[in-house]
Each structure stands twice: as C-alpha cells, then as structure tokens.
PDB file of C-alpha atoms in Angstrom:
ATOM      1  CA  UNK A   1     -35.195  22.919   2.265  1.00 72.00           C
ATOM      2  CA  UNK A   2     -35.233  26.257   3.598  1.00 79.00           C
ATOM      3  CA  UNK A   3     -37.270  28.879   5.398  1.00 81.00           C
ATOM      4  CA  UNK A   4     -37.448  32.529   6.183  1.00 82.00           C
ATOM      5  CA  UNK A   5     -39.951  34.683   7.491  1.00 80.00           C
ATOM      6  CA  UNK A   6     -39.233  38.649   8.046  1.00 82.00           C
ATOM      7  CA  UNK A   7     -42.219  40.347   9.667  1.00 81.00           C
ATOM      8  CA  UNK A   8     -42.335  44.034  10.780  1.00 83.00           C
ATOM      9  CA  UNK A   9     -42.032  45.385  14.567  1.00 84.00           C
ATOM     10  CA  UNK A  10     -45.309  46.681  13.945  1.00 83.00           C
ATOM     11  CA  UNK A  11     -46.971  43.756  12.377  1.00 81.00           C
ATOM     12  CA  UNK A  12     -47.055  42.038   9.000  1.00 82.00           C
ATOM     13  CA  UNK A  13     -45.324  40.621   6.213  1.00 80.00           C
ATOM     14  CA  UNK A  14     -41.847  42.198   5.064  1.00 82.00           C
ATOM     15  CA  UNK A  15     -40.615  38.907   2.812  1.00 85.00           C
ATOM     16  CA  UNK A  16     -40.553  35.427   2.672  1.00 86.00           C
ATOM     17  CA  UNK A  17     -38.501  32.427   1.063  1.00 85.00           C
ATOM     18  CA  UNK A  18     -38.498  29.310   0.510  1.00 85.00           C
ATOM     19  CA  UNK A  19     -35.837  27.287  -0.764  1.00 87.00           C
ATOM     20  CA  UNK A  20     -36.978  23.854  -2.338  1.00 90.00           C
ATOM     21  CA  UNK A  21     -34.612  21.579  -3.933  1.00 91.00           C
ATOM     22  CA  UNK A  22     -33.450  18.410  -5.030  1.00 93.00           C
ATOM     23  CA  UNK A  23     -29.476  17.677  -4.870  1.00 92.00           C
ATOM     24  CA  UNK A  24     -27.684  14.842  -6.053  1.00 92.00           C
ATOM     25  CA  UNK A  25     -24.170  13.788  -5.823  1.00 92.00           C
ATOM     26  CA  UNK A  26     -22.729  11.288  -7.930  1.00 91.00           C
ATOM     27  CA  UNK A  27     -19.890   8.849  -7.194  1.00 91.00           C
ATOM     28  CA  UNK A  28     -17.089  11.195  -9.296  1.00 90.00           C
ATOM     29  CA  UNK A  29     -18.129  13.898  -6.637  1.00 90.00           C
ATOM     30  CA  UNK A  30     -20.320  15.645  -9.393  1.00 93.00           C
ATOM     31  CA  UNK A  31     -23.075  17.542  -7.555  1.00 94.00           C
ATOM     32  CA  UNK A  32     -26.080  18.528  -9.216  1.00 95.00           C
ATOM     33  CA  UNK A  33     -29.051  20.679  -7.625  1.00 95.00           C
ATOM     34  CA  UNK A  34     -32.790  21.561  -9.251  1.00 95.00           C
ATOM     35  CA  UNK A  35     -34.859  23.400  -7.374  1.00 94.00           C
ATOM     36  CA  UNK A  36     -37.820  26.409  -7.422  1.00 93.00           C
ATOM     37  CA  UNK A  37     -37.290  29.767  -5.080  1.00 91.00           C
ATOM     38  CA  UNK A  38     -41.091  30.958  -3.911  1.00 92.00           C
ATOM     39  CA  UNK A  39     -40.468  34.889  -2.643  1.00 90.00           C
ATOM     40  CA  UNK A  40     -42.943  37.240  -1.379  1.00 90.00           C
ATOM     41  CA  UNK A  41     -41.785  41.053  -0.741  1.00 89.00           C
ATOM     42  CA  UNK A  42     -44.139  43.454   0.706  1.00 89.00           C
ATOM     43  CA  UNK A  43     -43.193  46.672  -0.439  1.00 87.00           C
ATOM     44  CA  UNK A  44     -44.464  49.924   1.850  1.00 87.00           C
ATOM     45  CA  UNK A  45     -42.135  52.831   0.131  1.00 88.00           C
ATOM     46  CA  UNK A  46     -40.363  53.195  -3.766  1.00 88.00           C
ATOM     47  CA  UNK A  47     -36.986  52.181  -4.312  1.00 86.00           C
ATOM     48  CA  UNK A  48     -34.930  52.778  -6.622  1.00 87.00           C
ATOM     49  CA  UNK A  49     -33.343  49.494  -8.198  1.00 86.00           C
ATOM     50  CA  UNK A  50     -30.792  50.500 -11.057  1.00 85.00           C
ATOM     51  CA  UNK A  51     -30.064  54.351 -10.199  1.00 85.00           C
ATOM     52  CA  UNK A  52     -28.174  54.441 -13.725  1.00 85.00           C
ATOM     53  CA  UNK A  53     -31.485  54.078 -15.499  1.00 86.00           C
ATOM     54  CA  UNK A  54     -33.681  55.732 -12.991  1.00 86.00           C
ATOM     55  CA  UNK A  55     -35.590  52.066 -12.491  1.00 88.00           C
ATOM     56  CA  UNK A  56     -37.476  52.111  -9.824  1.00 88.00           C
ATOM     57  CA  UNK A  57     -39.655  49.184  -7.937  1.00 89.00           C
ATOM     58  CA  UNK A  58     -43.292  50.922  -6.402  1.00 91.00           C
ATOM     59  CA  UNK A  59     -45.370  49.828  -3.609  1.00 91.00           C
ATOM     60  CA  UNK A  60     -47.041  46.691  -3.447  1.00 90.00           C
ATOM     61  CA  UNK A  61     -46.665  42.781  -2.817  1.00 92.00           C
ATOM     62  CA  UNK A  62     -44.480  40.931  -4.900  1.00 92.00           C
ATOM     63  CA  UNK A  63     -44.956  36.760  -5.293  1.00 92.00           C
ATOM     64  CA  UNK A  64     -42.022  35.278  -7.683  1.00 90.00           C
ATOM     65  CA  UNK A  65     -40.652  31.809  -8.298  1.00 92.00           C
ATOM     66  CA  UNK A  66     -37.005  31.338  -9.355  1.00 92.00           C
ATOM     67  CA  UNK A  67     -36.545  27.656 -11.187  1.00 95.00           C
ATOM     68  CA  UNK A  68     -32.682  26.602 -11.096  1.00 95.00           C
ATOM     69  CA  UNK A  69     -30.392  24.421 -11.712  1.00 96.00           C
ATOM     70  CA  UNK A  70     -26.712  24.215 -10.330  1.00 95.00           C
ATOM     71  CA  UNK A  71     -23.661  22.192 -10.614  1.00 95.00           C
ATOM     72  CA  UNK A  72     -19.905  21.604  -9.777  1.00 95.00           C
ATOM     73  CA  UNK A  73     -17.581  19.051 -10.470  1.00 94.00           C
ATOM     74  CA  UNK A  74     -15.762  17.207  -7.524  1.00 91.00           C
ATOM     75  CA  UNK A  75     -14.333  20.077  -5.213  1.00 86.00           C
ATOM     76  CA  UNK A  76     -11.153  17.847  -4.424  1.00 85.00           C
ATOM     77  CA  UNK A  77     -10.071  17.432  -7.629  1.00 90.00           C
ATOM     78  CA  UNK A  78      -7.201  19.636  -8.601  1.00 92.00           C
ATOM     79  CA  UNK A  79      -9.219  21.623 -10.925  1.00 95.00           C
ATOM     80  CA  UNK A  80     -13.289  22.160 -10.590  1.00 95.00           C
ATOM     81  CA  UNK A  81     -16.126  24.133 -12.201  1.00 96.00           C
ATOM     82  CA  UNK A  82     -19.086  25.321 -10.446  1.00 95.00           C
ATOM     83  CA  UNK A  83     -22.749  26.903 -12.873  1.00 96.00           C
ATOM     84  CA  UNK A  84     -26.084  27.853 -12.292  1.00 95.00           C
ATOM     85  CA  UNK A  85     -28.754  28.787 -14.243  1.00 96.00           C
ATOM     86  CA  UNK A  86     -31.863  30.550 -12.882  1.00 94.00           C
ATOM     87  CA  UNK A  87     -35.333  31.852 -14.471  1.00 96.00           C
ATOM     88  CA  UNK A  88     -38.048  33.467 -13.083  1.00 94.00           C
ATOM     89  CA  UNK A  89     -40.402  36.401 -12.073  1.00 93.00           C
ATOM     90  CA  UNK A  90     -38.809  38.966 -10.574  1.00 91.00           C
ATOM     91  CA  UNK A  91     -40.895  42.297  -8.789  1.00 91.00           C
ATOM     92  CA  UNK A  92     -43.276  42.989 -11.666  1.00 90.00           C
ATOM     93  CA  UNK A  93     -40.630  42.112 -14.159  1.00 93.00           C
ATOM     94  CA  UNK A  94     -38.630  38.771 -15.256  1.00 94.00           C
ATOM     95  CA  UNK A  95     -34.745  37.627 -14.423  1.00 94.00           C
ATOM     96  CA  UNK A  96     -32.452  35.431 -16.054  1.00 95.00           C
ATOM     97  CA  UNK A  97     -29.407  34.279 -14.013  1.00 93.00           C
ATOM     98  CA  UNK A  98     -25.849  33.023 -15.223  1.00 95.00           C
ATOM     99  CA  UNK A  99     -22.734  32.448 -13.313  1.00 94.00           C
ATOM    100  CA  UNK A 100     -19.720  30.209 -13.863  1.00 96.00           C
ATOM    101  CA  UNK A 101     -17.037  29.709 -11.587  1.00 95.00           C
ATOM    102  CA  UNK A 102     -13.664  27.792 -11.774  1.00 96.00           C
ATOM    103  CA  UNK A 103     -11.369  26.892  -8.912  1.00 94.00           C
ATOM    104  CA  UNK A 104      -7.190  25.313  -8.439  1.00 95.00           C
ATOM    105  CA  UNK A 105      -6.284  23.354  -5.489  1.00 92.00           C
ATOM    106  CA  UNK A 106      -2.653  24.440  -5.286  1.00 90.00           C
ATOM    107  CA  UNK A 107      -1.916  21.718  -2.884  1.00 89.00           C
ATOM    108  CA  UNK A 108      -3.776  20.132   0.044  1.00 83.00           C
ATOM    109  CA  UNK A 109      -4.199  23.609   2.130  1.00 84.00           C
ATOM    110  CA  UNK A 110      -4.239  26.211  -0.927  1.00 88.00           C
ATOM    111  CA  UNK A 111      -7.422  26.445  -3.052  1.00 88.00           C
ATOM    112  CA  UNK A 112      -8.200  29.317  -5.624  1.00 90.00           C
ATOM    113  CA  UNK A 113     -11.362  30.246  -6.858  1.00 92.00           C
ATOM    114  CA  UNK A 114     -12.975  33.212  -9.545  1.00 92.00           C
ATOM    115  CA  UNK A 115     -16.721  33.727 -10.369  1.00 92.00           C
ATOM    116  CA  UNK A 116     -18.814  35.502 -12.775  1.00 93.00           C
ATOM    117  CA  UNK A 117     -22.457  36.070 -12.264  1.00 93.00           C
ATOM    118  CA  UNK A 118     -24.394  38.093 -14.192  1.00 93.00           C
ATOM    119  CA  UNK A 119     -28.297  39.093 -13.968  1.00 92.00           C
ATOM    120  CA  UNK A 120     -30.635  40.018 -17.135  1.00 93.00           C
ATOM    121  CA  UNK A 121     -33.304  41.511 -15.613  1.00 92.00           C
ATOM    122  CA  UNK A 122     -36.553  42.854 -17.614  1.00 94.00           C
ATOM    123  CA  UNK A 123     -38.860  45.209 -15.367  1.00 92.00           C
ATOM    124  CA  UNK A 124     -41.969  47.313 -16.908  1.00 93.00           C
ATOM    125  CA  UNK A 125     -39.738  50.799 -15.579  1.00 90.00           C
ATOM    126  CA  UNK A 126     -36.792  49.221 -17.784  1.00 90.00           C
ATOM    127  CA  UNK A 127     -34.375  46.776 -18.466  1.00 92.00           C
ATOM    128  CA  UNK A 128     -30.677  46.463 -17.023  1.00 90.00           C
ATOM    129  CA  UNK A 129     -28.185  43.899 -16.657  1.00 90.00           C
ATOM    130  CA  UNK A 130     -25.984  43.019 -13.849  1.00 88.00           C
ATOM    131  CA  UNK A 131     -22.366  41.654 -14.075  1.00 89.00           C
ATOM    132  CA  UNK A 132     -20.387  40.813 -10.857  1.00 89.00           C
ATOM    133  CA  UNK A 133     -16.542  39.313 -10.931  1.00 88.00           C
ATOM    134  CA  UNK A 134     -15.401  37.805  -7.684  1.00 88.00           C
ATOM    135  CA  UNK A 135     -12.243  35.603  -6.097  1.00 87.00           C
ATOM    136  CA  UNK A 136     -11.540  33.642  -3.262  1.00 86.00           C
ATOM    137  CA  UNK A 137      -8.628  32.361  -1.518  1.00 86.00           C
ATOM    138  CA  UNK A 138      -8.958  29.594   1.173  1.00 83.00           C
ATOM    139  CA  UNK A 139      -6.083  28.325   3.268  1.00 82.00           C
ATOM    140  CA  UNK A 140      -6.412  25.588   5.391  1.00 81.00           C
ATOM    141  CA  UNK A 141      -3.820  25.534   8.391  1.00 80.00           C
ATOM    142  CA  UNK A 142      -5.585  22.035   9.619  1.00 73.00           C
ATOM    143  CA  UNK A 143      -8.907  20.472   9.305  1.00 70.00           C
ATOM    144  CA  UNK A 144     -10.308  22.670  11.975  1.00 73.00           C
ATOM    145  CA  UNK A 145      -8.813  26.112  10.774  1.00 72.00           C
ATOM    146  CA  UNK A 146      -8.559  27.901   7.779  1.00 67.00           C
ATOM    147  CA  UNK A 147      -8.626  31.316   6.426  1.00 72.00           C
ATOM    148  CA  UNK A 148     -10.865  32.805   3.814  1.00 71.00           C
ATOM    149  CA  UNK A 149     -10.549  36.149   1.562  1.00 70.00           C
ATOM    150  CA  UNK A 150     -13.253  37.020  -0.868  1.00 59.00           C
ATOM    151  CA  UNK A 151     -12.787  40.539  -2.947  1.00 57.00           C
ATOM    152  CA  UNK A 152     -14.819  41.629  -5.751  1.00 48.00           C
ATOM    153  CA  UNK A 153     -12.945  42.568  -8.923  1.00 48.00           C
ATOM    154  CA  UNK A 154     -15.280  43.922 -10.945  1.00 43.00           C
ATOM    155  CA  UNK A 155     -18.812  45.168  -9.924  1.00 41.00           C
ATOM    156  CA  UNK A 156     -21.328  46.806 -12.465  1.00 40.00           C
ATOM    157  CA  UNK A 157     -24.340  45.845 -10.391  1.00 37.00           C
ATOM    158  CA  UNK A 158     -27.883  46.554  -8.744  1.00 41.00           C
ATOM    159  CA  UNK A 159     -27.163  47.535  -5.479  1.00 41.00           C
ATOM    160  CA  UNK A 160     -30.838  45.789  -4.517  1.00 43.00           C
ATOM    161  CA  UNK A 161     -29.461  42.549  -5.596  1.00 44.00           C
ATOM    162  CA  UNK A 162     -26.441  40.638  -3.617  1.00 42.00           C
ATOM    163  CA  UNK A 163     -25.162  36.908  -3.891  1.00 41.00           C
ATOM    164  CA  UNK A 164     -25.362  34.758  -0.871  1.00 42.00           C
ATOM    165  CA  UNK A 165     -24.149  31.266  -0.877  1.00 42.00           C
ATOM    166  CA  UNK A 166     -24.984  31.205  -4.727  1.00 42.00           C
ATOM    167  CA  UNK A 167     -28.607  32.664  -4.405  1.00 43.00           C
ATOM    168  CA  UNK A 168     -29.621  35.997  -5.487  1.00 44.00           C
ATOM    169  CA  UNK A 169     -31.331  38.023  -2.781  1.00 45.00           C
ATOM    170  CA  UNK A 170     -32.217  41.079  -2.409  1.00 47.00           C
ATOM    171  CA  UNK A 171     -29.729  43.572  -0.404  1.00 45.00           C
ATOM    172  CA  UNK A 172     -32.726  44.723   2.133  1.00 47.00           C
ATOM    173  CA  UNK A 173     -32.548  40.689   3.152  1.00 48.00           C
ATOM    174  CA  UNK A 174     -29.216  40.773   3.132  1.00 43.00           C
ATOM    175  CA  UNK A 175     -28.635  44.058   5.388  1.00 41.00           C
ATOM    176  CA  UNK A 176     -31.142  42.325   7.826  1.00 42.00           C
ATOM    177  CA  UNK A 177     -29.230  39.308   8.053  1.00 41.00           C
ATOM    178  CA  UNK A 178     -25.681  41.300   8.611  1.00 39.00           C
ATOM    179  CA  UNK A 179     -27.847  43.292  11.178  1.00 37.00           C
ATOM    180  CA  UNK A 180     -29.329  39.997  13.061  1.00 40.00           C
ATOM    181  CA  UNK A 181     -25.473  38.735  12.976  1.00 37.00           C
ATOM    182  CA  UNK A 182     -24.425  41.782  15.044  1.00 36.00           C
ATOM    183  CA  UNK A 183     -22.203  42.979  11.551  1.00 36.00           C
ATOM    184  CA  UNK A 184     -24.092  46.064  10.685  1.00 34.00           C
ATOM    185  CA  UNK A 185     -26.189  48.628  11.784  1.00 36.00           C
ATOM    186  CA  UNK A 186     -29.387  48.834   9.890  1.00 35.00           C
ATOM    187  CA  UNK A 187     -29.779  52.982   8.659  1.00 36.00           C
ATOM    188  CA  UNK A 188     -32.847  55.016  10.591  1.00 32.00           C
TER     189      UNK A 188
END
C-alpha cells in the first residue's frame, strides 16, 4: 500500500495516489501482483501532452483508476521474465499499458536486463501511442555494493508520462520527486 499527497504552497490539491495491491509469491519464486491505482490531478494551466499531435490536457480535476496486473518469474534463476498489464481512465481519456521485460544472470555478480513498455492512450483532443525501450546492467561487487546503469534505447514517448519502479506517472510527479531528492531544480 502506498500514499502520496502533493498540495500547493498556496493551498490545495496538486495530485494524489494511491497504490493498492495484492502480491503473491509462490514457492518457484514466481511473483504475481493485482492491484487498482486511484489518481487525482488538479490541473490550474493547459499542457500540452503529445506535442507531435498538438494533444493537449485543459484545466480541471482529474479522478482515474488504473487496474493491473504484474508478474516475473524467479529473479535468481539464470534467465527471468517480468509483464504488466494496466487499464484504466486516464485525464478525460482512457490508457492501456503493456510492457515485457527479460533479464540473464551472467554469473552470481552480473545480471542483464531489457524492457519494452508501451502506452495506448485514447484522449477526446486525440489518440497517440507511446513506446519506450530500456536496459540495465547491475553488478554486484558484494552483498552490500553494487553498481547500476540504466539507458534508454529507444524513446518515442509522451514527455508527461515517465516509468517509475514499473508504474506510469506523470513527469510533473516525477520532476517533484527528483526536486524533493535534491536531483533537480524544478523550472520558474
């Protein structure tokens, strides 16, 4: 279960999710997650959300549930799969979410990943699809340190819409959470 609340400095609702779910691992390490995503965003200006085909998201408050399901085999074996499927409202629109992953576990420090995620999203202002190719190396020097590298290959994406930990969000959440880490600087 999760929570987050992002109010304004002067007041009021900015967004809100919740994160409710229902894991369960099996004995062959098999994990297997069902779950709903309540949002609300508060929307005070226009953005644009696919500048290719001038989409654009207006002013207003948003309420949207994303149903899912997700699932990987056992991470230790030398070769796993990770999916997830999500449905769900989506602004004033709809969204359908895919994304399969694969990953090699060279040996006991070296593991290999690759994802592809890709977003069907419906809107009143239009329709646009999202695809997003990524890769990840891990190397584990001992149980206590290791050393990750993630790089995108491919991106034909929304920039209002970014992956984190396997959940779509929207990239003004994410720039406030790089900005409450001390990464970024949030834009006047």
């Amino acid at each position: 279960w999760q929570y987050e609340l992002i109010t304004r400095s002067a007041g009021g609702l900015d967004s809100k999710y919740v994160d409710y779910h229902l894991p369960l691992t099996l004995q062959n390490g098999t994990f297997i997650e069902m779950g709903v995503n309540p949002s609300v965003e508060d929307i005070h200006a226009p953005f644009t959300i696919n500048q290719r085909r001038g989409v654009r998201i207006q002013p207003g408050r948003y309420e949207f549930d994303e149903w899912f399901v997700t699932w990987r085999t056992n991470q230790s074996a030398p070769l796993s799969f990770t999916g997830r499927y999500g449905i769900g409202d989506f602004y004033d629109g709809y969204r359908r979410g895919y994304s399969v992953g694969a990953a090699a576990r060279i040996n006991e420090r070296l593991l290999l990943s690759a994802n592809f995620n890709l977003n069907d999203i419906d809107l009143p202002a239009g329709a646009f699809t999202t695809r997003l190719v990524s890769s990840r190396v891990i190397y584990s020097f001992s149980t206590r340190a290791s050393v990750t590298s993630a790089r995108v290959l491919l991106t034909v994406k929304c920039p209002y819409l970014t992956y984190a930990g396997g959940k779509a969000i929207s990239s003004r959440r994410m720039s406030r959470r790089l900005y409450r880490s001390g990464m970024v600087a949030l834009p006047t």
